[in-house]
Amino acid sequence: MKLFGLGIPELVLILVVVLLIFGPKNLPKLGGMLGRSVKKLRARTDEKFDDETDADDAETKAQPA
């Protein structure tokens, strides 16, 4: 199984290094911050996509057939 071009051993190594750097007490905080950041990014991306779609729809309706 490959995820972002990385196999299971590479992912485990990365997780171990992150655990050593941040420690077990800070991992929940780090995960929460990462989750909130991804949620905000998705919301802004969806918002921008909706704005562009609305603008495209308005242009299509404004053009004479």
Protein backbone atom coordinates (compact mmCIF):
# COMPACT_ATOMS: atom_id res chain seq x y z
CA MET A 1 0.00 0.00 0.00
CA LYS A 2 1.39 3.39 -1.01
CA LEU A 3 0.30 6.73 0.40
CA PHE A 4 1.86 9.81 -1.21
CA GLY A 5 4.50 7.52 -2.69
CA LEU A 6 5.50 6.26 0.78
CA GLY A 7 5.19 2.71 2.01
CA ILE A 8 4.24 1.47 5.46
CA PRO A 9 7.84 1.38 6.82
CA GLU A 10 8.46 4.99 5.79
CA LEU A 11 5.21 6.17 7.38
CA VAL A 12 6.01 4.35 10.63
CA LEU A 13 9.47 5.94 10.70
CA ILE A 14 7.97 9.40 10.18
CA LEU A 15 5.46 8.83 12.99
CA VAL A 16 8.22 7.67 15.35
CA VAL A 17 10.31 10.76 14.57
CA VAL A 18 7.31 13.04 15.15
CA LEU A 19 6.64 11.29 18.46
CA LEU A 20 10.26 11.78 19.53
CA ILE A 21 10.28 15.45 18.53
CA PHE A 22 6.95 16.53 20.03
CA GLY A 23 6.49 13.97 22.78
CA PRO A 24 3.35 12.07 23.71
CA LYS A 25 1.82 14.96 25.69
CA ASN A 26 1.84 17.37 22.75
CA LEU A 27 0.56 15.00 20.06
CA PRO A 28 -3.16 15.57 20.84
CA LYS A 29 -2.63 19.34 20.64
CA LEU A 30 -0.73 18.97 17.39
CA GLY A 31 -3.44 16.72 15.93
CA GLY A 32 -6.16 19.17 16.94
CA MET A 33 -4.35 22.09 15.37
CA LEU A 34 -3.77 20.11 12.19
CA GLY A 35 -7.44 19.09 12.06
CA ARG A 36 -8.67 22.66 12.52
CA SER A 37 -6.28 23.89 9.84
CA VAL A 38 -7.48 21.28 7.34
CA LYS A 39 -11.12 22.11 8.16
CA LYS A 40 -10.53 25.84 7.56
CA LEU A 41 -8.65 25.12 4.33
CA ARG A 42 -11.49 22.95 3.04
CA ALA A 43 -14.09 25.58 3.97
CA ARG A 44 -12.18 28.33 2.18
CA THR A 45 -11.57 26.14 -0.86
CA ASP A 46 -15.27 25.22 -1.05
CA GLU A 47 -16.22 28.87 -0.58
CA LYS A 48 -13.90 29.99 -3.39
CA PHE A 49 -15.16 27.19 -5.64
CA ASP A 50 -18.77 28.21 -4.96
CA ASP A 51 -17.96 31.86 -5.72
CA GLU A 52 -16.32 30.92 -9.02
CA THR A 53 -19.22 28.64 -9.95
CA ASP A 54 -21.73 31.40 -9.18
CA ALA A 55 -19.75 33.86 -11.31
CA ASP A 56 -19.61 31.37 -14.20
CA ASP A 57 -23.38 30.80 -13.93
CA ALA A 58 -24.04 34.56 -13.97
CA GLU A 59 -21.85 35.01 -17.08
CA THR A 60 -23.62 32.14 -18.84
CA LYS A 61 -27.07 33.63 -18.09
CA ALA A 62 -25.98 37.12 -19.14
CA GLN A 63 -24.82 36.01 -22.61
CA PRO A 64 -27.46 36.15 -25.30
CA ALA A 65 -28.36 32.82 -26.84
